[in-house]
XYZ file of C-alpha atoms in Angstrom:
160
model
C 1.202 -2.427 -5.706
C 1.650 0.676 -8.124
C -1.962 2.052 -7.046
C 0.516 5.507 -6.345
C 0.002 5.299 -2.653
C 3.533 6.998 -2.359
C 2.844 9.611 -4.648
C -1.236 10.187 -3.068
C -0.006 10.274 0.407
C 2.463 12.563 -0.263
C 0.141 14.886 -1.792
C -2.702 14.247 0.811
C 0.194 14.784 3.416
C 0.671 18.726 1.667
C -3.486 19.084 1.347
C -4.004 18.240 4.661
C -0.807 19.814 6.589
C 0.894 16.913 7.835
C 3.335 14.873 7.545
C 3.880 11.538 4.987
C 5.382 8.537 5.822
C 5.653 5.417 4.016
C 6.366 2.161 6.113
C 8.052 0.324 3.712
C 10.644 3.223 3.616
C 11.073 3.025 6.984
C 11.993 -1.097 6.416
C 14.672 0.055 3.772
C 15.977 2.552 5.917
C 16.226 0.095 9.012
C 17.636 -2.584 6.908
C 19.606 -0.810 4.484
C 18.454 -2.418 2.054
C 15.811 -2.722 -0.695
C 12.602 -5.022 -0.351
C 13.431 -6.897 -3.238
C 17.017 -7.475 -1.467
C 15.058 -8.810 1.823
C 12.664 -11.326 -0.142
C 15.753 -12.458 -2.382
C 18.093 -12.928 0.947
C 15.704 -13.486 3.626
C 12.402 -14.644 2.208
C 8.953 -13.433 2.470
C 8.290 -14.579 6.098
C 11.586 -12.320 7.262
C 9.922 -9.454 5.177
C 6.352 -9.789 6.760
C 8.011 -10.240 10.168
C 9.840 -6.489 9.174
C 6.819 -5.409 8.203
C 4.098 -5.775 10.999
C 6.889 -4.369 13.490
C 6.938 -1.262 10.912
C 3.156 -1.220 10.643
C 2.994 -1.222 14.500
C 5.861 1.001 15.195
C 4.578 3.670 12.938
C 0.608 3.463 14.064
C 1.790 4.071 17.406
C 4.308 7.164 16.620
C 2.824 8.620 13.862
C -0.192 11.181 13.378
C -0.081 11.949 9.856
C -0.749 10.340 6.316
C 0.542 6.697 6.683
C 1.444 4.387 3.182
C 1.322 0.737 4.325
C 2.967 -1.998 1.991
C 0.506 -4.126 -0.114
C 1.155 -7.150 1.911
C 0.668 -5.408 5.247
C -2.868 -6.492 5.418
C -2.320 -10.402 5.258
C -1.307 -10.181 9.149
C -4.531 -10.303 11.163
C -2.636 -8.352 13.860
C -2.317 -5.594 11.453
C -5.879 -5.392 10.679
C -7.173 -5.287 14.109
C -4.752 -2.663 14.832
C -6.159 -0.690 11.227
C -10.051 -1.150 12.504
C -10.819 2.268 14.233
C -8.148 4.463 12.107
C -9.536 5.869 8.668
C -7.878 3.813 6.057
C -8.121 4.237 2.349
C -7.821 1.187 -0.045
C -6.549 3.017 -3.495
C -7.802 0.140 -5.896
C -6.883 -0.493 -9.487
C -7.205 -2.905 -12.269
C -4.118 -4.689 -13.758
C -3.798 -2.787 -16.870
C -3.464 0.394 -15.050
C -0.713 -1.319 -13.041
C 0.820 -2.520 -16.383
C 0.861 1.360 -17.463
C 1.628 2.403 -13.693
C 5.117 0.292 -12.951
C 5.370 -2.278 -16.068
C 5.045 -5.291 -13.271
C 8.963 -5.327 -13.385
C 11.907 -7.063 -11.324
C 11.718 -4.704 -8.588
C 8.392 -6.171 -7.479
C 9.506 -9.677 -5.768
C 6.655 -11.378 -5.704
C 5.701 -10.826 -9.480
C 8.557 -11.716 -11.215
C 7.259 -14.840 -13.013
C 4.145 -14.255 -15.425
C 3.400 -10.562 -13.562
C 0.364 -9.702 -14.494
C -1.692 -13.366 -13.896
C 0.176 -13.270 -10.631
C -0.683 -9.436 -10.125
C -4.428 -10.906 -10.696
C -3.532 -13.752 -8.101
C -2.425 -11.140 -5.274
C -5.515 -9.372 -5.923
C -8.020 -11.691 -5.438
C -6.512 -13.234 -2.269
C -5.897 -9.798 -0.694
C -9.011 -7.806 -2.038
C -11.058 -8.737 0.509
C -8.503 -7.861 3.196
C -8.140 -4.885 1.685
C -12.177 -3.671 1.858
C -12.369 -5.183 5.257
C -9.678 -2.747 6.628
C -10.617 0.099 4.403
C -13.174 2.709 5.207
C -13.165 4.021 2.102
C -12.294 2.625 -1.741
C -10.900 5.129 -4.224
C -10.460 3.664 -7.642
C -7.049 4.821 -9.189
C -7.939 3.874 -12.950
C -7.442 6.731 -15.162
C -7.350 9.328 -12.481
C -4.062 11.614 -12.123
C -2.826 11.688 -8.699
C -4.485 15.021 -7.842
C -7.711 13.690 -8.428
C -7.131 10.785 -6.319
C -5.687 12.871 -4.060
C -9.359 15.033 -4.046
C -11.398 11.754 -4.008
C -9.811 10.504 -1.277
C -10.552 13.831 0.840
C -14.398 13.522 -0.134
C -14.502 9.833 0.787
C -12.868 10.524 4.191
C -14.771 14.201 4.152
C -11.541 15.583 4.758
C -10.897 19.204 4.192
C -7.092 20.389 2.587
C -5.579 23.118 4.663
């Protein structure tokens, strides 16, 4: 959550010739609706549900640069299907995700006390998130271009 996955894959997308998509756009788009609006009306488990039928749907179409939602990795379904692709966990503290998005209303499942629940999300999910990953790129204080170019040299990627 505000590690600028949207913003890195995009870029990565242009470096490396292909094309970006983000599955949790693809939920709004199917829904018509935000992802604040699902949680709110449907709950979490409707949204999760949305989401590993995204995560699947888009692994199996897509060949580009792919921007999974931060709860994507909880489902152990999802992971096994991550395993052999090269996935990138962009990793940041929670001050830089205080400067980043300001932990506001739009981001469901902080809306009470955001940043000790930001810290709560974190330590359940980092390890899911370095199990999947094959490479870590830490976010803090970087612009996106440079995350952009460490994320290259993790995966030893070369921009067209």
């Amino acid at each position: 959550m505000g590690s600028g996955k949207s913003t890195v894959g995009a870029l990565l997308a242009e470096r490396l010739g292909a094309v970006y998509r983000d599955t949790d756009a693809d939920i709004v788009a199917t829904e018509g609706r935000e992802i604040a609006d699902i949680f709110v009306e449907d709950g979490e488990d409707h949204f999760r549900a949305l989401e590993r039928a995204a995560v699947r749907t888009a692994v199996a179409e897509h060949r580009g640069v792919l921007a999974l939602g931060g709860g994507a990795v909880l489902d152990a379904d999802t992971r096994a299907l991550l395993a052999p692709l090269p996935v990138v966990y962009l990793s940041m503290d929670v001050e830089a995700a205080v400067r980043r998005v300001g932990l506001g209303a739009a981001r469901p499942l902080l809306a009470v006390n955001p940043r000790r629940q930001w810290r709560e999300l974190m330590d359940a999910r980092r390890h899911l998130y370095e199990e999947v990953a094959s490479a870590v790129v830490a976010t803090d204080d970087r612009t996106p271009e440079e995350v952009a170019q460490a994320v290259l040299d993790a995966l030893e990627l070369k921009d067209v």
